[in-house]
PDB file of C-alpha atoms and ligand atoms in Angstrom:
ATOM      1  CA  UNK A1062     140.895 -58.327  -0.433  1.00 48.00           C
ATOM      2  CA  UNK A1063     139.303 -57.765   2.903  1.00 46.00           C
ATOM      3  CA  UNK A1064     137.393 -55.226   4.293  1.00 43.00           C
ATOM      4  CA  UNK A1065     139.958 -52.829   3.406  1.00 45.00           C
ATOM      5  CA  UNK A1066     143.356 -53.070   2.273  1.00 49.00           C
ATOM      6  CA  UNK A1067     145.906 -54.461   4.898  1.00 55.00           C
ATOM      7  CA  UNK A1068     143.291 -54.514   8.155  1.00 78.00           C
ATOM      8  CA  UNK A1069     141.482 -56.913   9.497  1.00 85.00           C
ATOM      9  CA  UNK A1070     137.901 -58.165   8.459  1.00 91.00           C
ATOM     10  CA  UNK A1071     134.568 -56.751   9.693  1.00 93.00           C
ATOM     11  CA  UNK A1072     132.244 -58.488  12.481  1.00 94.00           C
ATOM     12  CA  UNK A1073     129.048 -58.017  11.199  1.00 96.00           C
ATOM     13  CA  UNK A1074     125.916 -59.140  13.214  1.00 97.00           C
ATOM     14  CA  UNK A1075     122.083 -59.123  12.089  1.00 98.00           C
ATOM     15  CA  UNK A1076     119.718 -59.786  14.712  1.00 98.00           C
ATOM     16  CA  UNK A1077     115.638 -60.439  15.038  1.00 98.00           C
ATOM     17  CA  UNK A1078     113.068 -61.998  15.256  1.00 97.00           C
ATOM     18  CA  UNK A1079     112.338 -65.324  14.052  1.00 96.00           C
ATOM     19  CA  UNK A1080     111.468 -65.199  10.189  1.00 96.00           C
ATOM     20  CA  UNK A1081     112.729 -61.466  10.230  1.00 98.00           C
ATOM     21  CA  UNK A1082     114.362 -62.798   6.655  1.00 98.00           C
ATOM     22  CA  UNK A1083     118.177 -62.792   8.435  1.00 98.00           C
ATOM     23  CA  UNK A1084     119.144 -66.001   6.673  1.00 97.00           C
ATOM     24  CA  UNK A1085     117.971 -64.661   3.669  1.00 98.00           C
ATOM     25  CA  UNK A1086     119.853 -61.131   4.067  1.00 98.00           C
ATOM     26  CA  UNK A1087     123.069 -62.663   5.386  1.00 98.00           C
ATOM     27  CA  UNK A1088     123.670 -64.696   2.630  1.00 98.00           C
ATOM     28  CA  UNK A1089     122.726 -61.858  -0.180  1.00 98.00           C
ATOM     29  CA  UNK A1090     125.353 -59.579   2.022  1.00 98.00           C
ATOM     30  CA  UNK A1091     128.094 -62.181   1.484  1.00 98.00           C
ATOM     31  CA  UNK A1092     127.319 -63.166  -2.096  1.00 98.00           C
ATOM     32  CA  UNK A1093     127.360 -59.234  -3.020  1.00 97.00           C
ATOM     33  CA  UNK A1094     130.426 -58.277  -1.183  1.00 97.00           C
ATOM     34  CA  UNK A1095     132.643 -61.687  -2.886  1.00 97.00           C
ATOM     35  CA  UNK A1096     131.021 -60.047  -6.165  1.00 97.00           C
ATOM     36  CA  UNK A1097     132.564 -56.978  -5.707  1.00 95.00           C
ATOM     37  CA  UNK A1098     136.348 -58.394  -4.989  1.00 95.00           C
ATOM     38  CA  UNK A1099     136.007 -59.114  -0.637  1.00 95.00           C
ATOM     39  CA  UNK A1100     136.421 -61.720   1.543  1.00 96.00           C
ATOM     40  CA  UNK A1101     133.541 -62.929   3.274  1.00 98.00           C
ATOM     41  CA  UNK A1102     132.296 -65.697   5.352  1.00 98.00           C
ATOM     42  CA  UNK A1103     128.861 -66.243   6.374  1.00 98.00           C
ATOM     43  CA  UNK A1104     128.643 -67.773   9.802  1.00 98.00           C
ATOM     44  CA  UNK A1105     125.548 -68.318  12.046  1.00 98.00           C
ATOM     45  CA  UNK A1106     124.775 -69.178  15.427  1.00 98.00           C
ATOM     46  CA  UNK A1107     123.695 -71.297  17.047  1.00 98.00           C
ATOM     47  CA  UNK A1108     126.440 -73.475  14.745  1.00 98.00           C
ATOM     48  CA  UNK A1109     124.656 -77.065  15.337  1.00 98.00           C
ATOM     49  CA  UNK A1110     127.728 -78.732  13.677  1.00 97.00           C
ATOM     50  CA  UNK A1111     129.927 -78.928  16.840  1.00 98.00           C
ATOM     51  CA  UNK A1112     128.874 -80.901  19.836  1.00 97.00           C
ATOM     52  CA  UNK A1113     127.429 -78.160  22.150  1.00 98.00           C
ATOM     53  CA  UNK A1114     125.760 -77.300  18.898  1.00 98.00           C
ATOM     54  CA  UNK A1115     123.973 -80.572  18.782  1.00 98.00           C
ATOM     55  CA  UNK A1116     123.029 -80.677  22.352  1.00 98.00           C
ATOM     56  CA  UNK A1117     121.620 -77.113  20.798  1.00 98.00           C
ATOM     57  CA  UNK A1118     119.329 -78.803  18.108  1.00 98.00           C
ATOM     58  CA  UNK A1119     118.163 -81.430  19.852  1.00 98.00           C
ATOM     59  CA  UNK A1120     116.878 -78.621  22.606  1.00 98.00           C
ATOM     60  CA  UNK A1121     115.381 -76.413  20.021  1.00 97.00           C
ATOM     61  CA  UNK A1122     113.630 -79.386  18.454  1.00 95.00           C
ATOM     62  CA  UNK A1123     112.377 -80.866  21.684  1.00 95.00           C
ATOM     63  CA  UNK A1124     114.130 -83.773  21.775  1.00 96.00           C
ATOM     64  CA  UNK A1125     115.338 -82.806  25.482  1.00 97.00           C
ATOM     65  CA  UNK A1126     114.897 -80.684  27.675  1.00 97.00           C
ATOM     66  CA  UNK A1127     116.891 -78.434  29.441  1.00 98.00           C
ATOM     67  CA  UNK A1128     117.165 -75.917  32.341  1.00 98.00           C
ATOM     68  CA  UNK A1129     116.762 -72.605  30.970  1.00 98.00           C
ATOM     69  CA  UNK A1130     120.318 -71.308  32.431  1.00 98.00           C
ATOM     70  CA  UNK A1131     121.692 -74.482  31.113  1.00 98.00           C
ATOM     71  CA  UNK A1132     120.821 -73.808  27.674  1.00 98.00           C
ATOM     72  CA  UNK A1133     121.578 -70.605  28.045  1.00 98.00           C
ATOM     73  CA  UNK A1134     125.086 -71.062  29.416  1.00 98.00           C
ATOM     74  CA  UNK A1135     125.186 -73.792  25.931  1.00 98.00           C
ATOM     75  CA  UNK A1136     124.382 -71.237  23.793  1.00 98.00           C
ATOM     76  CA  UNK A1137     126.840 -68.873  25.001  1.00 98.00           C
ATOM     77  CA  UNK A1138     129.329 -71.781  25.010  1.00 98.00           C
ATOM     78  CA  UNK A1139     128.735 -72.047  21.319  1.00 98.00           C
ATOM     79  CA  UNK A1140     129.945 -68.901  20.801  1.00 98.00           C
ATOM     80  CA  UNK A1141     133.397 -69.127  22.728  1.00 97.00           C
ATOM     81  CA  UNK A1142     134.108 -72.292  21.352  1.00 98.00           C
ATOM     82  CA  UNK A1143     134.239 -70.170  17.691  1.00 98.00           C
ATOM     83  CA  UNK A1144     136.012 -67.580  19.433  1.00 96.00           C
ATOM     84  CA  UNK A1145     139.576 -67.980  18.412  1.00 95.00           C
ATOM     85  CA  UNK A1146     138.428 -69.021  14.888  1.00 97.00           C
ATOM     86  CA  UNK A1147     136.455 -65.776  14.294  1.00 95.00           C
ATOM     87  CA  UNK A1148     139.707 -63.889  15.065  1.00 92.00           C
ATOM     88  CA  UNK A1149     141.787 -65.202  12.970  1.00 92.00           C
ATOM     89  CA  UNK A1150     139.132 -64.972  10.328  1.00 94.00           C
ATOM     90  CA  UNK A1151     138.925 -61.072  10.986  1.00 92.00           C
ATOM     91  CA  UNK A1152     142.648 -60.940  11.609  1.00 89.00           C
ATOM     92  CA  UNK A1153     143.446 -62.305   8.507  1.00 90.00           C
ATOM     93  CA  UNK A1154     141.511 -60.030   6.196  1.00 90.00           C
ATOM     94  CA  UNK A1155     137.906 -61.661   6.215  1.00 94.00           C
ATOM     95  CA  UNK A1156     135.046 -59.918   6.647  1.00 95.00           C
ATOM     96  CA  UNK A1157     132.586 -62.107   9.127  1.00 96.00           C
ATOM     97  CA  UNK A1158     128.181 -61.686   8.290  1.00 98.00           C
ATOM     98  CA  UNK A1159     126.798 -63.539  11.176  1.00 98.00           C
ATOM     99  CA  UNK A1160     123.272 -64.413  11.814  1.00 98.00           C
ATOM    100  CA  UNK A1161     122.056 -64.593  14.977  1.00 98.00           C
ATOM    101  CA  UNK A1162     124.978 -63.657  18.051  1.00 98.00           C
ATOM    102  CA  UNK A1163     124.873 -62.791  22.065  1.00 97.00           C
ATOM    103  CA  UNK A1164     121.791 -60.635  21.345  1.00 98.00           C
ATOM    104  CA  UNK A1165     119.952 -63.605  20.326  1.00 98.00           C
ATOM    105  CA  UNK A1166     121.494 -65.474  23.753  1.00 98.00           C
ATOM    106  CA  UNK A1167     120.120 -62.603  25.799  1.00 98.00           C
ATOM    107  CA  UNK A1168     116.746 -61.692  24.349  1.00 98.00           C
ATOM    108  CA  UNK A1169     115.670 -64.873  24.065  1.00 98.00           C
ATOM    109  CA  UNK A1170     116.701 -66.026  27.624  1.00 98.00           C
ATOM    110  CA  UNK A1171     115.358 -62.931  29.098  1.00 98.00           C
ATOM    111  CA  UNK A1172     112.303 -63.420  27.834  1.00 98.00           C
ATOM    112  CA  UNK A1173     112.151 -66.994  29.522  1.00 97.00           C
ATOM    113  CA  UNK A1174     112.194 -64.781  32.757  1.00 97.00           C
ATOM    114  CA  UNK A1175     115.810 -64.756  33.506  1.00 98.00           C
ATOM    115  CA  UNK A1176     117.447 -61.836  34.871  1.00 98.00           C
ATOM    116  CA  UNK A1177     118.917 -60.093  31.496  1.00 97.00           C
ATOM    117  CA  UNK A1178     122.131 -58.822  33.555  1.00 97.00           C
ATOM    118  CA  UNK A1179     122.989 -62.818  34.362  1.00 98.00           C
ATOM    119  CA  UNK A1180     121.714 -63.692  31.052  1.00 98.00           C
ATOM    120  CA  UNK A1181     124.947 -61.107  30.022  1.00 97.00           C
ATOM    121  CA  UNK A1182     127.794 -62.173  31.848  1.00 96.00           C
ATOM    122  CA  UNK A1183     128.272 -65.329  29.750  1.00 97.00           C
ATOM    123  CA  UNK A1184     128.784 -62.866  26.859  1.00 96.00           C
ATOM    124  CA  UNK A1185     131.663 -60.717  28.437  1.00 94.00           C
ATOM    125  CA  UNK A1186     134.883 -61.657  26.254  1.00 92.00           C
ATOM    126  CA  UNK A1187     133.517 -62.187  23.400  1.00 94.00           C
ATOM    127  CA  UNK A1188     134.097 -60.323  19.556  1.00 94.00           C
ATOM    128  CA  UNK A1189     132.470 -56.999  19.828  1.00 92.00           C
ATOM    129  CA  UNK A1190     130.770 -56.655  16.341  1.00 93.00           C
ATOM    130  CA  UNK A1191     131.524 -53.652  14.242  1.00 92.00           C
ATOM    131  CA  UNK A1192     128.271 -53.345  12.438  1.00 94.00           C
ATOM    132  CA  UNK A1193     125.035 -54.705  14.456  1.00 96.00           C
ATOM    133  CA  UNK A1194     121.804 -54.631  12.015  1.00 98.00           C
ATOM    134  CA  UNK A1195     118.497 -55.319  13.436  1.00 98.00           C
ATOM    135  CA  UNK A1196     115.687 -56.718  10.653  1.00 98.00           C
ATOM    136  CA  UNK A1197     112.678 -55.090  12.150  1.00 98.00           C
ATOM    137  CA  UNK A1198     109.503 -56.996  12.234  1.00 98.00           C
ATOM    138  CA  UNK A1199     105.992 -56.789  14.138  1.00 97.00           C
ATOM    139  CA  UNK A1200     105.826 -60.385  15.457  1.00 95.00           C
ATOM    140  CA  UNK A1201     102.559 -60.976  13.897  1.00 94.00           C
ATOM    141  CA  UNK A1202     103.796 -60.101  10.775  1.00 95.00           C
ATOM    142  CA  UNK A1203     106.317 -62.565  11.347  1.00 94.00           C
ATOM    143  CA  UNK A1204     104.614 -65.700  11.518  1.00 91.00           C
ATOM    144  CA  UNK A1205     102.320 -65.039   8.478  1.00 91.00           C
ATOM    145  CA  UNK A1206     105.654 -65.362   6.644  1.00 90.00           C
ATOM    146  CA  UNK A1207     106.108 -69.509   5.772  1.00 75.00           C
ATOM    147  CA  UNK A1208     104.435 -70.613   9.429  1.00 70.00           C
ATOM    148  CA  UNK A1209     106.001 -71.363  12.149  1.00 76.00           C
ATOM    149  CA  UNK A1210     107.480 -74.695  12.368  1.00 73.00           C
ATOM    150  CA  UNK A1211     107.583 -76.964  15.202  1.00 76.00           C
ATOM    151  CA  UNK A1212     110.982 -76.040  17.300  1.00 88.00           C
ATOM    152  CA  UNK A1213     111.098 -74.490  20.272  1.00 92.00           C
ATOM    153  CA  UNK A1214     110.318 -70.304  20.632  1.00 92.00           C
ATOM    154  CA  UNK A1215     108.234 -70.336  17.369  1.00 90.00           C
ATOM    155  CA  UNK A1216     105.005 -69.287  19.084  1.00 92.00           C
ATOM    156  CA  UNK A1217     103.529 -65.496  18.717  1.00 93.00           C
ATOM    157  CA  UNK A1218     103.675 -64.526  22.433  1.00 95.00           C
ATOM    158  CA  UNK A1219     107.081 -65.808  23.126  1.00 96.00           C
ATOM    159  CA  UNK A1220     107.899 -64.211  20.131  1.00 96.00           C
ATOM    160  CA  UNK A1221     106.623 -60.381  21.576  1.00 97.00           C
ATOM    161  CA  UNK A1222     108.606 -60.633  24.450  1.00 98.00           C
ATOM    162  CA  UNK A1223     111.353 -61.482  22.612  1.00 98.00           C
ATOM    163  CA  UNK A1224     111.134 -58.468  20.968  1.00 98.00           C
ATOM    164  CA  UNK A1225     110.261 -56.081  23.746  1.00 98.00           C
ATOM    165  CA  UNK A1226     113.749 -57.366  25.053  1.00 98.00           C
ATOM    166  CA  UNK A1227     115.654 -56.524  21.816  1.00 98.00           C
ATOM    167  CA  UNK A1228     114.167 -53.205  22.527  1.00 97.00           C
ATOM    168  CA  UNK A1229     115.920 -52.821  25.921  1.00 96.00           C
ATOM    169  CA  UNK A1230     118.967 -54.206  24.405  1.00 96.00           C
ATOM    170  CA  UNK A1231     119.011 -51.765  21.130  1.00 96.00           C
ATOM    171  CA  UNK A1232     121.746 -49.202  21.696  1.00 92.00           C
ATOM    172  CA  UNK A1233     121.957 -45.702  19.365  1.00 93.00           C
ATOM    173  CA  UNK A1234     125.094 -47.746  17.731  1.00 92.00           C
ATOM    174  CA  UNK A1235     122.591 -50.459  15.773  1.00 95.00           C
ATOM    175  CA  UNK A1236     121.001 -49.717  12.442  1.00 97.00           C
ATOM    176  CA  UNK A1237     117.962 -50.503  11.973  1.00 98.00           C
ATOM    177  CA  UNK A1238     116.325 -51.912   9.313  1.00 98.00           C
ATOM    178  CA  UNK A1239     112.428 -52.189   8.200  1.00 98.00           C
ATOM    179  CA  UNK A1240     112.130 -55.930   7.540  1.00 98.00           C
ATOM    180  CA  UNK A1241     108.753 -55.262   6.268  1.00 98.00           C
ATOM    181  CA  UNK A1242     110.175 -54.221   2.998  1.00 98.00           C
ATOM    182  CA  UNK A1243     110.735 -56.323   0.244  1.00 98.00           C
ATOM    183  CA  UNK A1244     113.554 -58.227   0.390  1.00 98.00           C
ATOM    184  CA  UNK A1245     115.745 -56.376  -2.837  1.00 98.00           C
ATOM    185  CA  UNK A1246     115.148 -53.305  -0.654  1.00 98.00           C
ATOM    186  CA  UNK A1247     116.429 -54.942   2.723  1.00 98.00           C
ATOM    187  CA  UNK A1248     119.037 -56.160   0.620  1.00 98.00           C
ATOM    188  CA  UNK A1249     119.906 -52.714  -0.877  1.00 98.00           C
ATOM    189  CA  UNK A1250     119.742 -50.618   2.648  1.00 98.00           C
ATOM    190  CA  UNK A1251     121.898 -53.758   4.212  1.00 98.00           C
ATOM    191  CA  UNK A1252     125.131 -53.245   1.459  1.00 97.00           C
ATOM    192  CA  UNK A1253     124.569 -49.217   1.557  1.00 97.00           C
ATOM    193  CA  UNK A1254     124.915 -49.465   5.379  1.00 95.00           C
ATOM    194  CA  UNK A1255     128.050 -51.977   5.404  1.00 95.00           C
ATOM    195  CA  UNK A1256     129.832 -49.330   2.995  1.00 93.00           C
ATOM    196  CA  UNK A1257     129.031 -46.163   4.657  1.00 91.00           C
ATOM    197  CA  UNK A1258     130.742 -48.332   7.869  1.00 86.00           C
ATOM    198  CA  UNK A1259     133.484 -48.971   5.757  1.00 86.00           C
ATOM    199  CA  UNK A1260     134.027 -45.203   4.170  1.00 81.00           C
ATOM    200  CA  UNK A1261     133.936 -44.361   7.527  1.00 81.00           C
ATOM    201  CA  UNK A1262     136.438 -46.836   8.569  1.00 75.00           C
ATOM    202  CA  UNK A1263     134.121 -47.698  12.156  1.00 75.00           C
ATOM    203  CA  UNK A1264     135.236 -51.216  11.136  1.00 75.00           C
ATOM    204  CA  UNK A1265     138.814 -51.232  11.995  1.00 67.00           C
ATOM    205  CA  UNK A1266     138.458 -50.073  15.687  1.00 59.00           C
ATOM    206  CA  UNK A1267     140.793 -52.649  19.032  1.00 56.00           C
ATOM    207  CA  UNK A1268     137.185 -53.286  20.897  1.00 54.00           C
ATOM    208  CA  UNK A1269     137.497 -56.852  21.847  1.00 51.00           C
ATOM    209  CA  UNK A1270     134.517 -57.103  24.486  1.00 48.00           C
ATOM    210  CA  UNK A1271     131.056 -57.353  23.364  1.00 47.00           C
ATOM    211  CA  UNK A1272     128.617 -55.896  26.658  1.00 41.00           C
TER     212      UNK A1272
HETATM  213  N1  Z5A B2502     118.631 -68.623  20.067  1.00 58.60           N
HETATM  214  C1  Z5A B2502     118.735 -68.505  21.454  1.00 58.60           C
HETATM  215  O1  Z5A B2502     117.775 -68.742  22.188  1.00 58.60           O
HETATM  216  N2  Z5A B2502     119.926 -68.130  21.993  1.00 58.60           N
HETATM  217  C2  Z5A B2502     121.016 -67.851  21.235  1.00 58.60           C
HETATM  218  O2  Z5A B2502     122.084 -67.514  21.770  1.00 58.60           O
HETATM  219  C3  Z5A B2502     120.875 -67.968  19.806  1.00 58.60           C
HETATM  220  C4  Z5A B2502     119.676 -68.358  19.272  1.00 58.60           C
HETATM  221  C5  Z5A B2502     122.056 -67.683  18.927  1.00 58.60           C
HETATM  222  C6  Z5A B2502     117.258 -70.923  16.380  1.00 58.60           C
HETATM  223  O3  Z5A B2502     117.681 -69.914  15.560  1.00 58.60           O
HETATM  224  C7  Z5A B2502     116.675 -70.393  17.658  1.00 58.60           C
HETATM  225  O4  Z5A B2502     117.688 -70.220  18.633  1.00 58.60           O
HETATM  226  C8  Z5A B2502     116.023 -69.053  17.511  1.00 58.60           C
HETATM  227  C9  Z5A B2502     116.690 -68.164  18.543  1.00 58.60           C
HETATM  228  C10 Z5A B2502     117.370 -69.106  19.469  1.00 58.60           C
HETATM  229  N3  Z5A B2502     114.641 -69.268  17.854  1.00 58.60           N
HETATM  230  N4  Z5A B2502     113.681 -68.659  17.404  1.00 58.60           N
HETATM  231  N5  Z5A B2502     112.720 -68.226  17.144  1.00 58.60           N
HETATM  232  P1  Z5A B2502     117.799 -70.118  13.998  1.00 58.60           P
HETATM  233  O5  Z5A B2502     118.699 -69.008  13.539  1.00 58.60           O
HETATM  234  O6  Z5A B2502     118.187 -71.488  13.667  1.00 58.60           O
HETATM  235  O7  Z5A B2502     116.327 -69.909  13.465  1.00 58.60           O
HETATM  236  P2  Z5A B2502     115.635 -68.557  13.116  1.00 58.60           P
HETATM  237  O8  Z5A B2502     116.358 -67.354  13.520  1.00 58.60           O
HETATM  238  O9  Z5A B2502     114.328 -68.725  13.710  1.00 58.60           O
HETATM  239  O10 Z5A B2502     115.740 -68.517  11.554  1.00 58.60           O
HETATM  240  P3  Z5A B2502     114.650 -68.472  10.477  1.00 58.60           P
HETATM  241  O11 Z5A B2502     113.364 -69.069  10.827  1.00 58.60           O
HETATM  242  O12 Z5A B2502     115.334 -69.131   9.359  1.00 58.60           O
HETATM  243  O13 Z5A B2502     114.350 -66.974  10.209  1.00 58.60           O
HETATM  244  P4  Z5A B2502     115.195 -65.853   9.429  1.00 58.60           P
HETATM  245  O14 Z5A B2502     116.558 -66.328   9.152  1.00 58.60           O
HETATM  246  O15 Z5A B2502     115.073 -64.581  10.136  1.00 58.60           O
HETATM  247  O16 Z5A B2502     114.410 -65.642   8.083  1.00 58.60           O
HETATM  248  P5  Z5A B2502     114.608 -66.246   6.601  1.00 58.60           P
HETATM  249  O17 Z5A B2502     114.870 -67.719   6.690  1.00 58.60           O
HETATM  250  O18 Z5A B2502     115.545 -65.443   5.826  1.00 58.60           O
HETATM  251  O19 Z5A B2502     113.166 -65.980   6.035  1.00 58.60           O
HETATM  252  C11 Z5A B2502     112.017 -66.586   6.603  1.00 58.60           C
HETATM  253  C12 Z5A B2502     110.888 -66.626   5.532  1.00 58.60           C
HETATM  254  O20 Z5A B2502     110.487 -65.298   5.201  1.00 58.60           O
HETATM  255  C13 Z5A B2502     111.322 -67.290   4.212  1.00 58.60           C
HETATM  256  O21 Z5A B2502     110.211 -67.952   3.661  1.00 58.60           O
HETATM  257  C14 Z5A B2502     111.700 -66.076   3.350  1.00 58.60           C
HETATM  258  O22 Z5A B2502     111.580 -66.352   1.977  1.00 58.60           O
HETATM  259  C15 Z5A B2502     110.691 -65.039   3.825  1.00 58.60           C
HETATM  260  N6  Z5A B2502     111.186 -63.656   3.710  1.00 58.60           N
HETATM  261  C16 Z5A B2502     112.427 -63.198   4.060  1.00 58.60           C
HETATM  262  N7  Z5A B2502     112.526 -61.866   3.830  1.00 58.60           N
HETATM  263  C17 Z5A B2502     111.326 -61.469   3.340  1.00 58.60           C
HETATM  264  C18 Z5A B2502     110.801 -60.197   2.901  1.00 58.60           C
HETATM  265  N8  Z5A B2502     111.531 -59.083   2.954  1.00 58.60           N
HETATM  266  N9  Z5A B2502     109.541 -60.174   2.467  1.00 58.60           N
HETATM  267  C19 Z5A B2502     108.775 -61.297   2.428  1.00 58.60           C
HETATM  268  N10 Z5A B2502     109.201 -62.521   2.808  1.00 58.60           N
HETATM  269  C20 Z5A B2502     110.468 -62.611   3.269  1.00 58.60           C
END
C-alpha cells in the first residue's frame, strides 16, 4: 500500500537546523507509517554514497576545500542525480521521508553570502515536496544537544544565519514544528500532520517544480 490506494507516493521533506533531531524524526515517520500497512523509504541528502556525494563528505569534513558555488552547484547535483529514482519511487506507490532537500542547498549557501536567488536556480526541476516540515530550534539550543562535531557549518553563528535564511525561505505552505519538545511529542505532531495531508488528499497533486 502506498500513500493511498492506486496513486503515487508522498514527497515528504523535514528541514532545520543542525541537531534539530531530523534524523531522529525521519526515521520514527517511516518506521510508524510501514507499521501501519505503507510504503516508505527514508532517503536523505546530501546521499554521500554516490560520487558527487563523496566529493560532498570529504568537503563537509574538511578534507578539501571548495568554492562555495562549487559546492553548492555539488550539492544541488546530488539531488538531480536521484531525480529519476525518486519518481519512480513516488510513481510506484512509495511514500518518500527525506531529510535534508533544496532548502538545506539554499539556506546554507545563502548564508555563506551568496545571492539566495542564484543559490535557487540549481533547484528549478526538481520534485516539489508535498509535505515540507520544519523542526524548529533556537540555534543555541541546538548545540547543547550532543556538541557539535568537527565538520564543516557546525559552529553557533553560522548556524543563526542559517536560520534567519530558513526564515526568508518559510512559505504559509510548511508546518512547523517545535523541536524543543520531546521527541515522542515531535514524533506524535509529525504522523498527525502527514495524515491530515493525506485525509486531505494535498499529496496527490501534478506539481513537478520545486521554487
Ligand atoms: N547541506 C548543505 O549545505 N547543502 C545542502 O544542499 C544539503 C546539506 C542537503 C550535512 O548534513 C550538512 O550539509 C549540514 C547541511 C549541509 N550541515 N550542517 N550543519 P547532515 O544531514 O549530514 O547533518 P545534520 O543535518 O547536521 O544532521 P544531524 O547532526 O544528524 O542533526 P539532526 O538529524 O537534525 O538531528 P538528530 O541526529 O536526529 O539528533 C541530534 C541529537 O539530538 C541526537 O543526540 C538526538 O538524540 C538529540 N535529539 C533529537 N531530538 C531531540 C529532542 N526532541 N529532544 C532532545 N534531544 C533530541
Amino acid at each position: 500500500r502506498g500513500g493511498k490506494e492506486d496513486s503515487r507516493g508522498a514527497l515528504v521533506v523535514l528541514e532545520g537546523l543542525d541537531r534539530c533531531g531530523k534524523t531522529t524524526q525521519s526515521a520514527r515517520l517511516v518506521t510508524n507509517l510501514e507499521r501501519l500497512g505503507y510504503s516508505a523509504e527514508l532517503w536523505r541528502f546530501p546521499d554521500r554514497t554516490t560520487s558527487v556525494g563523496k566529493m560532498i563528505s570529504s568537503y563537509l569534513s574538511n578534507e578539501s576545500q571548495l568554492d562555495d558555488h562549487t559546492i553548492h552547484l555539488l550539492f544541488s547535483a546530488n539531488r538531480w542525480e536521484k531525480r529519476s529514482l525518486m519518481e519512480s519511487k513516488l510513481k510506484s506507490g512509495t511514500t518518500l521521508v527525506v531529510d535534508r532537500y533544496s532548502y538545506s542547498g539554499v539556506a546554507f549557501s545563502s548564508a555563506k553570502g551568496l545571492d539566495i536567488e542564484w543559490c535557487k536556480a540549481p533547484e528549478i526541476g526538481l520534485l516539489a515536496p508535498d509535505l515540507v516540515v520544519y523542526l524548529d530550534i533556537p540555534p543555541e539550543k541546538a548545540a547543547e544537544r550532543g556538541g557539535y562535531g568537527g565538520e564543516r557549518y557546525e559552529q553557533l553563528e553560522f548556524q543563526k544565519k542559517v536560520g534567519h535564511n530558513y526564515q526568508v525561505l518559510c512559505s504559509p505552505t510548511w508546518k512547523i514544528i517545535d523541536a524543543c519538545s520531546s521527541m515522542e511529542d515531535v514524533e506524535e505532531q509529525l504522523q498527525e500532520m502527514f495524515f491530515v495531508g493525506l485525509i486531505r488528499n494535498i499529496y496527490f497533486n501534478d506539481s513537478t517544480t520545486i521554487v
